[in-house]
Amino acid sequence: MKPAAQALVDLLASNNFWIADLYTLTLGSGAVHRFTSADRDLIEDGALFSAGQLKFARETVRVVTGLEVDELRVTILADGSTMLGAQPFLKFVHSGGLDRARLALERAFMPEFGDTSRGAVPLFAGRIAEASVRRTAVELAVKSDLELLNVKLPRNLYQPICLHTVYDAGCGLARASFRSTATIQVNSTASLLRCDLTQPDGYFALGTVRFTSGIHSGTTRTIKAHAPGSLTLALPLHSPPAVGDAFAAFPGCDRMQATCVAKFDNLANFRGFPYIPLPETAR
């Protein structure tokens, strides 16, 4: 049963009210954006829910007894001119802007349109697990937090590669200390960046590149391969960058002991087990 104030219960019993969905989008950066399915802005509990350019449509929300990982499918209608803050929304999503984002859905019941004093009923909240960009829409798959209960155990595995991810708390390395800056050179494409980086072959492989200027400013991509003077991206940009666009590159790690020592000098934090024999040879 969903919690509701007595004033809201009385309103629902009257069968005479307006309804509107309220969406709260919380980005991984902590920025919060609020939207409503109504045709005009609404203020609920002091927060403004915008009825702007982004239009939301969703599937029906299920209510079940017991523990079950539920999923809500949401479609956000937008085009190339639709903005989220100061950025084109479709480009923002395509660039990974919804990574680690959360979406909460509430429903407001109003005796008169705009009167949200009766409060809103929470219907669903969870993490955005998938975001698919279409020509005029973004399709989201939002999974409930119960999915976190599916974490595999035991948490720690005995394996040759390190259990840490480069730059995380266990690794202990500061990402900023390994930051290299460069600019785009001629003959670059959407997936191959010609640049003035001179580090040895493979130094940036499995790392990331983040643009700091130009039309791709703020866009992040994983580096598939690296050779002096060029970076190959795992996922192409939506258009080729311009000559002179600036970016920052961060080296990646294959989590092997040799890489930890040679590239990062971080053996003290290495958490792999390279000397455990393979199952085929163990007796």
PDB file of C-alpha atoms in Angstrom:
ATOM      1  CA  MET A   1       0.000   0.000   0.000  1.00  0.00           C
ATOM      2  CA  LYS A   2       1.312   3.436  -0.945  1.00  0.00           C
ATOM      3  CA  PRO A   3       1.572   6.002   1.890  1.00  0.00           C
ATOM      4  CA  ALA A   4      -0.787   8.974   1.573  1.00  0.00           C
ATOM      5  CA  ALA A   5      -1.935  11.826   3.799  1.00  0.00           C
ATOM      6  CA  GLN A   6      -5.534  11.747   5.017  1.00  0.00           C
ATOM      7  CA  ALA A   7      -6.365  14.845   2.947  1.00  0.00           C
ATOM      8  CA  LEU A   8      -5.256  12.970  -0.177  1.00  0.00           C
ATOM      9  CA  VAL A   9      -7.236   9.873   0.806  1.00  0.00           C
ATOM     10  CA  ASP A  10     -10.356  12.028   1.174  1.00  0.00           C
ATOM     11  CA  LEU A  11      -9.737  13.599  -2.240  1.00  0.00           C
ATOM     12  CA  LEU A  12      -9.391  10.201  -3.899  1.00  0.00           C
ATOM     13  CA  ALA A  13     -12.642   9.062  -2.257  1.00  0.00           C
ATOM     14  CA  SER A  14     -14.442  12.001  -3.886  1.00  0.00           C
ATOM     15  CA  ASN A  15     -13.568  10.737  -7.417  1.00  0.00           C
ATOM     16  CA  ASN A  16     -13.268  14.345  -8.563  1.00  0.00           C
ATOM     17  CA  PHE A  17      -9.658  15.412  -9.106  1.00  0.00           C
ATOM     18  CA  TRP A  18      -6.886  16.206 -11.597  1.00  0.00           C
ATOM     19  CA  ILE A  19      -3.813  13.999 -11.951  1.00  0.00           C
ATOM     20  CA  ALA A  20      -0.288  14.567 -13.251  1.00  0.00           C
ATOM     21  CA  ASP A  21       2.947  12.563 -13.231  1.00  0.00           C
ATOM     22  CA  LEU A  22       5.997  14.136 -11.612  1.00  0.00           C
ATOM     23  CA  TYR A  23       9.493  13.020 -12.689  1.00  0.00           C
ATOM     24  CA  THR A  24      12.671  13.786 -10.754  1.00  0.00           C
ATOM     25  CA  LEU A  25      15.878  13.140 -12.694  1.00  0.00           C
ATOM     26  CA  THR A  26      19.029  13.114 -10.556  1.00  0.00           C
ATOM     27  CA  LEU A  27      22.267  13.022 -12.562  1.00  0.00           C
ATOM     28  CA  GLY A  28      25.457  11.324 -11.458  1.00  0.00           C
ATOM     29  CA  SER A  29      26.917  14.778 -10.798  1.00  0.00           C
ATOM     30  CA  GLY A  30      24.162  15.470  -8.269  1.00  0.00           C
ATOM     31  CA  ALA A  31      22.284  17.954 -10.482  1.00  0.00           C
ATOM     32  CA  VAL A  32      18.493  17.585 -10.199  1.00  0.00           C
ATOM     33  CA  HIS A  33      15.964  18.244 -12.978  1.00  0.00           C
ATOM     34  CA  ARG A  34      12.207  17.986 -12.467  1.00  0.00           C
ATOM     35  CA  PHE A  35       9.494  17.513 -15.092  1.00  0.00           C
ATOM     36  CA  THR A  36       5.754  16.940 -15.234  1.00  0.00           C
ATOM     37  CA  SER A  37       3.417  15.297 -17.709  1.00  0.00           C
ATOM     38  CA  ALA A  38       0.984  18.204 -17.268  1.00  0.00           C
ATOM     39  CA  ASP A  39       0.717  20.910 -19.908  1.00  0.00           C
ATOM     40  CA  ARG A  40       1.729  23.599 -17.403  1.00  0.00           C
ATOM     41  CA  ASP A  41       4.382  23.876 -14.724  1.00  0.00           C
ATOM     42  CA  LEU A  42       3.511  22.551 -11.280  1.00  0.00           C
ATOM     43  CA  ILE A  43       4.952  23.290  -7.842  1.00  0.00           C
ATOM     44  CA  GLU A  44       4.885  20.393  -5.407  1.00  0.00           C
ATOM     45  CA  ASP A  45       6.388  20.615  -1.908  1.00  0.00           C
ATOM     46  CA  GLY A  46       8.211  23.797  -2.939  1.00  0.00           C
ATOM     47  CA  ALA A  47       9.875  22.249  -5.999  1.00  0.00           C
ATOM     48  CA  LEU A  48       9.135  23.368  -9.570  1.00  0.00           C
ATOM     49  CA  PHE A  49       8.252  20.595 -12.038  1.00  0.00           C
ATOM     50  CA  SER A  50       8.633  21.878 -15.577  1.00  0.00           C
ATOM     51  CA  ALA A  51       6.245  21.185 -18.432  1.00  0.00           C
ATOM     52  CA  GLY A  52       8.924  22.277 -20.905  1.00  0.00           C
ATOM     53  CA  GLN A  53      10.246  20.732 -24.103  1.00  0.00           C
ATOM     54  CA  LEU A  54      10.898  17.250 -22.704  1.00  0.00           C
ATOM     55  CA  LYS A  55       7.747  15.139 -22.934  1.00  0.00           C
ATOM     56  CA  PHE A  56       7.494  11.920 -20.923  1.00  0.00           C
ATOM     57  CA  ALA A  57       5.542   8.750 -21.633  1.00  0.00           C
ATOM     58  CA  ARG A  58       5.746   5.566 -19.578  1.00  0.00           C
ATOM     59  CA  GLU A  59       4.491   2.063 -19.119  1.00  0.00           C
ATOM     60  CA  THR A  60       2.148   1.044 -16.334  1.00  0.00           C
ATOM     61  CA  VAL A  61       3.672   0.722 -12.876  1.00  0.00           C
ATOM     62  CA  ARG A  62       3.186  -2.660 -11.197  1.00  0.00           C
ATOM     63  CA  VAL A  63       2.635  -3.238  -7.474  1.00  0.00           C
ATOM     64  CA  VAL A  64       3.562  -6.712  -6.216  1.00  0.00           C
ATOM     65  CA  THR A  65       3.971  -8.446  -2.879  1.00  0.00           C
ATOM     66  CA  GLY A  66       7.422  -9.653  -1.915  1.00  0.00           C
ATOM     67  CA  LEU A  67      10.911  -8.911  -3.247  1.00  0.00           C
ATOM     68  CA  GLU A  68      11.073  -8.575  -7.004  1.00  0.00           C
ATOM     69  CA  VAL A  69      13.330  -6.455  -9.190  1.00  0.00           C
ATOM     70  CA  ASP A  70      10.920  -4.284 -11.147  1.00  0.00           C
ATOM     71  CA  GLU A  71      11.619  -2.208 -14.231  1.00  0.00           C
ATOM     72  CA  LEU A  72       9.941   0.912 -15.575  1.00  0.00           C
ATOM     73  CA  ARG A  73      10.170   1.812 -19.262  1.00  0.00           C
ATOM     74  CA  VAL A  74      10.080   5.548 -19.961  1.00  0.00           C
ATOM     75  CA  THR A  75      10.187   7.336 -23.316  1.00  0.00           C
ATOM     76  CA  ILE A  76      11.313  10.969 -23.461  1.00  0.00           C
ATOM     77  CA  LEU A  77      10.324  12.774 -26.650  1.00  0.00           C
ATOM     78  CA  ALA A  78      12.893  15.276 -27.882  1.00  0.00           C
ATOM     79  CA  ASP A  79      14.646  16.507 -31.018  1.00  0.00           C
ATOM     80  CA  GLY A  80      17.941  18.156 -31.870  1.00  0.00           C
ATOM     81  CA  SER A  81      16.806  21.528 -30.521  1.00  0.00           C
ATOM     82  CA  THR A  82      15.547  20.205 -27.163  1.00  0.00           C
ATOM     83  CA  MET A  83      17.810  21.304 -24.323  1.00  0.00           C
ATOM     84  CA  LEU A  84      18.595  20.000 -20.852  1.00  0.00           C
ATOM     85  CA  GLY A  85      20.037  22.995 -19.082  1.00  0.00           C
ATOM     86  CA  ALA A  86      22.594  24.422 -21.522  1.00  0.00           C
ATOM     87  CA  GLN A  87      23.132  21.213 -23.536  1.00  0.00           C
ATOM     88  CA  PRO A  88      21.198  19.552 -26.377  1.00  0.00           C
ATOM     89  CA  PHE A  89      19.388  16.683 -24.669  1.00  0.00           C
ATOM     90  CA  LEU A  90      19.967  13.999 -27.310  1.00  0.00           C
ATOM     91  CA  LYS A  91      23.686  14.803 -27.496  1.00  0.00           C
ATOM     92  CA  PHE A  92      23.878  14.807 -23.698  1.00  0.00           C
ATOM     93  CA  VAL A  93      22.392  11.311 -23.449  1.00  0.00           C
ATOM     94  CA  HIS A  94      24.467   9.996 -26.368  1.00  0.00           C
ATOM     95  CA  SER A  95      27.599  11.235 -24.585  1.00  0.00           C
ATOM     96  CA  GLY A  96      26.797   9.217 -21.445  1.00  0.00           C
ATOM     97  CA  GLY A  97      25.177  12.020 -19.477  1.00  0.00           C
ATOM     98  CA  LEU A  98      22.706   9.622 -17.834  1.00  0.00           C
ATOM     99  CA  ASP A  99      25.385   7.275 -16.491  1.00  0.00           C
ATOM    100  CA  ARG A 100      24.782   6.748 -12.749  1.00  0.00           C
ATOM    101  CA  ALA A 101      21.567   8.787 -12.990  1.00  0.00           C
ATOM    102  CA  ARG A 102      18.352   8.061 -11.078  1.00  0.00           C
ATOM    103  CA  LEU A 103      14.710   8.650 -11.944  1.00  0.00           C
ATOM    104  CA  ALA A 104      11.835   8.940  -9.481  1.00  0.00           C
ATOM    105  CA  LEU A 105       8.155   8.940 -10.462  1.00  0.00           C
ATOM    106  CA  GLU A 106       5.348  10.419  -8.366  1.00  0.00           C
ATOM    107  CA  ARG A 107       1.718  11.109  -9.137  1.00  0.00           C
ATOM    108  CA  ALA A 108       0.036  14.321  -7.970  1.00  0.00           C
ATOM    109  CA  PHE A 109      -3.711  14.425  -7.303  1.00  0.00           C
ATOM    110  CA  MET A 110      -5.266  17.908  -7.338  1.00  0.00           C
ATOM    111  CA  PRO A 111      -8.782  19.130  -6.455  1.00  0.00           C
ATOM    112  CA  GLU A 112      -8.128  21.973  -8.932  1.00  0.00           C
ATOM    113  CA  PHE A 113      -5.372  22.090 -11.506  1.00  0.00           C
ATOM    114  CA  GLY A 114      -2.243  23.501  -9.883  1.00  0.00           C
ATOM    115  CA  ASP A 115      -3.352  22.843  -6.308  1.00  0.00           C
ATOM    116  CA  THR A 116      -0.819  20.229  -5.150  1.00  0.00           C
ATOM    117  CA  SER A 117      -1.418  20.821  -1.450  1.00  0.00           C
ATOM    118  CA  ARG A 118      -2.718  17.267  -1.023  1.00  0.00           C
ATOM    119  CA  GLY A 119       0.744  15.946  -1.826  1.00  0.00           C
ATOM    120  CA  ALA A 120       1.950  13.304  -4.272  1.00  0.00           C
ATOM    121  CA  VAL A 121       2.127   9.515  -4.144  1.00  0.00           C
ATOM    122  CA  PRO A 122       5.523   7.902  -4.920  1.00  0.00           C
ATOM    123  CA  LEU A 123       5.097   5.256  -7.620  1.00  0.00           C
ATOM    124  CA  PHE A 124       8.615   4.205  -8.610  1.00  0.00           C
ATOM    125  CA  ALA A 125      12.271   5.080  -8.090  1.00  0.00           C
ATOM    126  CA  GLY A 126      15.433   3.485  -9.355  1.00  0.00           C
ATOM    127  CA  ARG A 127      18.614   3.652 -11.398  1.00  0.00           C
ATOM    128  CA  ILE A 128      18.685   4.280 -15.141  1.00  0.00           C
ATOM    129  CA  ALA A 129      20.114   1.004 -16.403  1.00  0.00           C
ATOM    130  CA  GLU A 130      19.794   1.652 -20.150  1.00  0.00           C
ATOM    131  CA  ALA A 131      19.388   4.757 -22.306  1.00  0.00           C
ATOM    132  CA  SER A 132      18.791   4.293 -26.031  1.00  0.00           C
ATOM    133  CA  VAL A 133      18.887   7.377 -28.253  1.00  0.00           C
ATOM    134  CA  ARG A 134      16.527   7.530 -31.230  1.00  0.00           C
ATOM    135  CA  ARG A 135      16.062  10.273 -33.808  1.00  0.00           C
ATOM    136  CA  THR A 136      13.323  12.015 -31.822  1.00  0.00           C
ATOM    137  CA  ALA A 137      13.259  10.187 -28.496  1.00  0.00           C
ATOM    138  CA  VAL A 138      15.239   8.583 -25.710  1.00  0.00           C
ATOM    139  CA  GLU A 139      14.096   5.257 -24.308  1.00  0.00           C
ATOM    140  CA  LEU A 140      15.000   4.548 -20.685  1.00  0.00           C
ATOM    141  CA  ALA A 141      14.972   1.336 -18.685  1.00  0.00           C
ATOM    142  CA  VAL A 142      14.814   2.211 -14.990  1.00  0.00           C
ATOM    143  CA  LYS A 143      15.439  -0.640 -12.557  1.00  0.00           C
ATOM    144  CA  SER A 144      14.433  -0.612  -8.909  1.00  0.00           C
ATOM    145  CA  ASP A 145      17.072  -0.543  -6.198  1.00  0.00           C
ATOM    146  CA  LEU A 146      16.263  -4.166  -5.351  1.00  0.00           C
ATOM    147  CA  GLU A 147      18.590  -5.035  -8.233  1.00  0.00           C
ATOM    148  CA  LEU A 148      21.473  -4.239  -5.879  1.00  0.00           C
ATOM    149  CA  LEU A 149      20.558  -7.391  -3.964  1.00  0.00           C
ATOM    150  CA  ASN A 150      21.739  -9.398  -6.991  1.00  0.00           C
ATOM    151  CA  VAL A 151      25.399  -8.708  -6.172  1.00  0.00           C
ATOM    152  CA  LYS A 152      27.315 -11.943  -6.602  1.00  0.00           C
ATOM    153  CA  LEU A 153      28.979 -13.506  -3.589  1.00  0.00           C
ATOM    154  CA  PRO A 154      31.666 -14.054  -2.525  1.00  0.00           C
ATOM    155  CA  ARG A 155      32.605 -10.469  -3.188  1.00  0.00           C
ATOM    156  CA  ASN A 156      36.338 -11.210  -3.365  1.00  0.00           C
ATOM    157  CA  LEU A 157      37.640 -13.653  -5.943  1.00  0.00           C
ATOM    158  CA  TYR A 158      41.096 -15.192  -6.112  1.00  0.00           C
ATOM    159  CA  GLN A 159      42.229 -14.368  -9.639  1.00  0.00           C
ATOM    160  CA  PRO A 160      45.412 -13.196 -11.375  1.00  0.00           C
ATOM    161  CA  ILE A 161      44.070  -9.743 -12.221  1.00  0.00           C
ATOM    162  CA  CYS A 162      43.600  -6.972  -9.678  1.00  0.00           C
ATOM    163  CA  LEU A 163      40.247  -6.695  -7.934  1.00  0.00           C
ATOM    164  CA  HIS A 164      40.431  -2.911  -7.983  1.00  0.00           C
ATOM    165  CA  THR A 165      39.484  -0.581 -10.817  1.00  0.00           C
ATOM    166  CA  VAL A 166      42.102   1.978 -11.725  1.00  0.00           C
ATOM    167  CA  TYR A 167      41.683   5.268  -9.787  1.00  0.00           C
ATOM    168  CA  ASP A 168      39.061   3.851  -7.384  1.00  0.00           C
ATOM    169  CA  ALA A 169      39.450   4.020  -3.596  1.00  0.00           C
ATOM    170  CA  GLY A 170      41.183   0.651  -3.406  1.00  0.00           C
ATOM    171  CA  CYS A 171      43.605   1.503  -6.196  1.00  0.00           C
ATOM    172  CA  GLY A 172      44.483   4.739  -4.429  1.00  0.00           C
ATOM    173  CA  LEU A 173      45.770   6.580  -7.502  1.00  0.00           C
ATOM    174  CA  ALA A 174      44.618  10.142  -8.184  1.00  0.00           C
ATOM    175  CA  ARG A 175      43.181  10.416 -11.695  1.00  0.00           C
ATOM    176  CA  ALA A 176      44.303  14.044 -11.988  1.00  0.00           C
ATOM    177  CA  SER A 177      47.936  13.014 -11.522  1.00  0.00           C
ATOM    178  CA  PHE A 178      47.818  11.011 -14.778  1.00  0.00           C
ATOM    179  CA  ARG A 179      45.939  13.606 -16.841  1.00  0.00           C
ATOM    180  CA  SER A 180      47.459  14.469 -20.211  1.00  0.00           C
ATOM    181  CA  THR A 181      46.106  17.241 -22.432  1.00  0.00           C
ATOM    182  CA  ALA A 182      46.242  17.452 -26.200  1.00  0.00           C
ATOM    183  CA  THR A 183      44.471  18.912 -29.232  1.00  0.00           C
ATOM    184  CA  ILE A 184      42.916  17.371 -32.306  1.00  0.00           C
ATOM    185  CA  GLN A 185      45.129  17.304 -35.407  1.00  0.00           C
ATOM    186  CA  VAL A 186      44.242  17.030 -39.108  1.00  0.00           C
ATOM    187  CA  ASN A 187      42.848  13.777 -40.586  1.00  0.00           C
ATOM    188  CA  SER A 188      40.922  12.888 -37.430  1.00  0.00           C
ATOM    189  CA  THR A 189      37.632  11.000 -37.722  1.00  0.00           C
ATOM    190  CA  ALA A 190      34.755  10.172 -35.384  1.00  0.00           C
ATOM    191  CA  SER A 191      36.600   7.073 -34.155  1.00  0.00           C
ATOM    192  CA  LEU A 192      40.290   7.938 -34.747  1.00  0.00           C
ATOM    193  CA  LEU A 193      41.744  10.995 -33.024  1.00  0.00           C
ATOM    194  CA  ARG A 194      44.980  12.351 -34.458  1.00  0.00           C
ATOM    195  CA  CYS A 195      46.738  14.254 -31.685  1.00  0.00           C
ATOM    196  CA  ASP A 196      50.065  15.400 -30.280  1.00  0.00           C
ATOM    197  CA  LEU A 197      50.379  12.797 -27.497  1.00  0.00           C
ATOM    198  CA  THR A 198      53.806  11.173 -27.508  1.00  0.00           C
ATOM    199  CA  GLN A 199      53.504   8.507 -24.789  1.00  0.00           C
ATOM    200  CA  PRO A 200      54.647   4.954 -25.683  1.00  0.00           C
ATOM    201  CA  ASP A 201      52.458   2.626 -27.705  1.00  0.00           C
ATOM    202  CA  GLY A 202      49.447   1.359 -25.712  1.00  0.00           C
ATOM    203  CA  TYR A 203      49.891   3.778 -22.789  1.00  0.00           C
ATOM    204  CA  PHE A 204      46.315   5.120 -23.011  1.00  0.00           C
ATOM    205  CA  ALA A 205      44.660   1.829 -24.062  1.00  0.00           C
ATOM    206  CA  LEU A 206      41.575   1.012 -21.938  1.00  0.00           C
ATOM    207  CA  GLY A 207      41.666   4.565 -20.591  1.00  0.00           C
ATOM    208  CA  THR A 208      39.322   7.457 -21.283  1.00  0.00           C
ATOM    209  CA  VAL A 209      39.324  10.701 -23.226  1.00  0.00           C
ATOM    210  CA  ARG A 210      37.202  13.707 -22.274  1.00  0.00           C
ATOM    211  CA  PHE A 211      36.764  16.724 -24.550  1.00  0.00           C
ATOM    212  CA  THR A 212      37.176  20.127 -22.940  1.00  0.00           C
ATOM    213  CA  SER A 213      36.334  22.358 -25.915  1.00  0.00           C
ATOM    214  CA  GLY A 214      34.537  22.285 -29.241  1.00  0.00           C
ATOM    215  CA  ILE A 215      31.197  20.719 -30.139  1.00  0.00           C
ATOM    216  CA  HIS A 216      32.061  17.596 -28.110  1.00  0.00           C
ATOM    217  CA  SER A 217      32.928  19.481 -24.918  1.00  0.00           C
ATOM    218  CA  GLY A 218      32.028  17.285 -21.937  1.00  0.00           C
ATOM    219  CA  THR A 219      31.857  14.091 -24.009  1.00  0.00           C
ATOM    220  CA  THR A 220      33.736  11.069 -22.661  1.00  0.00           C
ATOM    221  CA  ARG A 221      34.821   7.998 -24.610  1.00  0.00           C
ATOM    222  CA  THR A 222      36.772   4.823 -23.802  1.00  0.00           C
ATOM    223  CA  ILE A 223      40.067   4.413 -25.636  1.00  0.00           C
ATOM    224  CA  LYS A 224      40.262   1.122 -27.508  1.00  0.00           C
ATOM    225  CA  ALA A 225      43.849   1.425 -28.742  1.00  0.00           C
ATOM    226  CA  HIS A 226      46.687   3.920 -28.629  1.00  0.00           C
ATOM    227  CA  ALA A 227      49.768   4.622 -30.685  1.00  0.00           C
ATOM    228  CA  PRO A 228      51.964   7.726 -30.482  1.00  0.00           C
ATOM    229  CA  GLY A 229      50.002  10.488 -32.172  1.00  0.00           C
ATOM    230  CA  SER A 230      46.636   8.697 -32.342  1.00  0.00           C
ATOM    231  CA  LEU A 231      43.805   7.342 -30.192  1.00  0.00           C
ATOM    232  CA  THR A 232      41.216   4.826 -31.398  1.00  0.00           C
ATOM    233  CA  LEU A 233      37.861   5.122 -29.612  1.00  0.00           C
ATOM    234  CA  ALA A 234      35.754   2.131 -28.584  1.00  0.00           C
ATOM    235  CA  LEU A 235      32.571   4.056 -29.462  1.00  0.00           C
ATOM    236  CA  PRO A 236      32.705   6.657 -32.262  1.00  0.00           C
ATOM    237  CA  LEU A 237      31.669  10.249 -31.676  1.00  0.00           C
ATOM    238  CA  HIS A 238      28.439  11.370 -33.322  1.00  0.00           C
ATOM    239  CA  SER A 239      30.502  13.594 -35.657  1.00  0.00           C
ATOM    240  CA  PRO A 240      34.227  14.176 -36.354  1.00  0.00           C
ATOM    241  CA  PRO A 241      35.925  16.669 -34.011  1.00  0.00           C
ATOM    242  CA  ALA A 242      37.385  19.895 -35.357  1.00  0.00           C
ATOM    243  CA  VAL A 243      41.091  20.589 -35.635  1.00  0.00           C
ATOM    244  CA  GLY A 244      42.217  22.351 -32.473  1.00  0.00           C
ATOM    245  CA  ASP A 245      39.542  20.882 -30.170  1.00  0.00           C
ATOM    246  CA  ALA A 246      41.118  20.219 -26.773  1.00  0.00           C
ATOM    247  CA  PHE A 247      40.752  17.082 -24.699  1.00  0.00           C
ATOM    248  CA  ALA A 248      42.200  15.315 -21.678  1.00  0.00           C
ATOM    249  CA  ALA A 249      43.337  11.685 -21.817  1.00  0.00           C
ATOM    250  CA  PHE A 250      43.785   9.279 -18.917  1.00  0.00           C
ATOM    251  CA  PRO A 251      45.707   5.988 -19.157  1.00  0.00           C
ATOM    252  CA  GLY A 252      43.854   2.736 -18.592  1.00  0.00           C
ATOM    253  CA  CYS A 253      44.869  -0.440 -16.807  1.00  0.00           C
ATOM    254  CA  ASP A 254      44.463  -4.102 -17.756  1.00  0.00           C
ATOM    255  CA  ARG A 255      44.753  -4.909 -14.015  1.00  0.00           C
ATOM    256  CA  MET A 256      47.794  -7.124 -14.474  1.00  0.00           C
ATOM    257  CA  GLN A 257      50.698  -6.962 -12.011  1.00  0.00           C
ATOM    258  CA  ALA A 258      53.236  -6.004 -14.667  1.00  0.00           C
ATOM    259  CA  THR A 259      51.115  -3.030 -15.733  1.00  0.00           C
ATOM    260  CA  CYS A 260      50.585  -1.939 -12.142  1.00  0.00           C
ATOM    261  CA  VAL A 261      54.341  -1.850 -11.597  1.00  0.00           C
ATOM    262  CA  ALA A 262      55.591  -0.496 -14.915  1.00  0.00           C
ATOM    263  CA  LYS A 263      52.907   2.085 -15.700  1.00  0.00           C
ATOM    264  CA  PHE A 264      51.633   3.187 -12.285  1.00  0.00           C
ATOM    265  CA  ASP A 265      54.311   2.129  -9.746  1.00  0.00           C
ATOM    266  CA  ASN A 266      51.464   1.034  -7.476  1.00  0.00           C
ATOM    267  CA  LEU A 267      52.387  -2.512  -6.439  1.00  0.00           C
ATOM    268  CA  ALA A 268      51.528  -1.782  -2.789  1.00  0.00           C
ATOM    269  CA  ASN A 269      47.845  -1.509  -3.768  1.00  0.00           C
ATOM    270  CA  PHE A 270      47.794  -4.356  -6.271  1.00  0.00           C
ATOM    271  CA  ARG A 271      45.094  -6.827  -5.230  1.00  0.00           C
ATOM    272  CA  GLY A 272      45.485  -9.672  -7.669  1.00  0.00           C
ATOM    273  CA  PHE A 273      46.831 -13.153  -7.087  1.00  0.00           C
ATOM    274  CA  PRO A 274      49.140 -13.827 -10.049  1.00  0.00           C
ATOM    275  CA  TYR A 275      50.907 -16.799  -8.434  1.00  0.00           C
ATOM    276  CA  ILE A 276      47.835 -18.979  -7.884  1.00  0.00           C
ATOM    277  CA  PRO A 277      48.149 -21.973 -10.241  1.00  0.00           C
ATOM    278  CA  LEU A 278      45.606 -22.457 -12.978  1.00  0.00           C
ATOM    279  CA  PRO A 279      42.832 -24.984 -12.270  1.00  0.00           C
ATOM    280  CA  GLU A 280      44.199 -27.190 -15.067  1.00  0.00           C
ATOM    281  CA  THR A 281      47.589 -27.485 -13.354  1.00  0.00           C
ATOM    282  CA  ALA A 282      46.583 -27.407  -9.665  1.00  0.00           C
ATOM    283  CA  ARG A 283      46.826 -30.708  -7.740  1.00  0.00           C
TER     284      ARG A 283
END
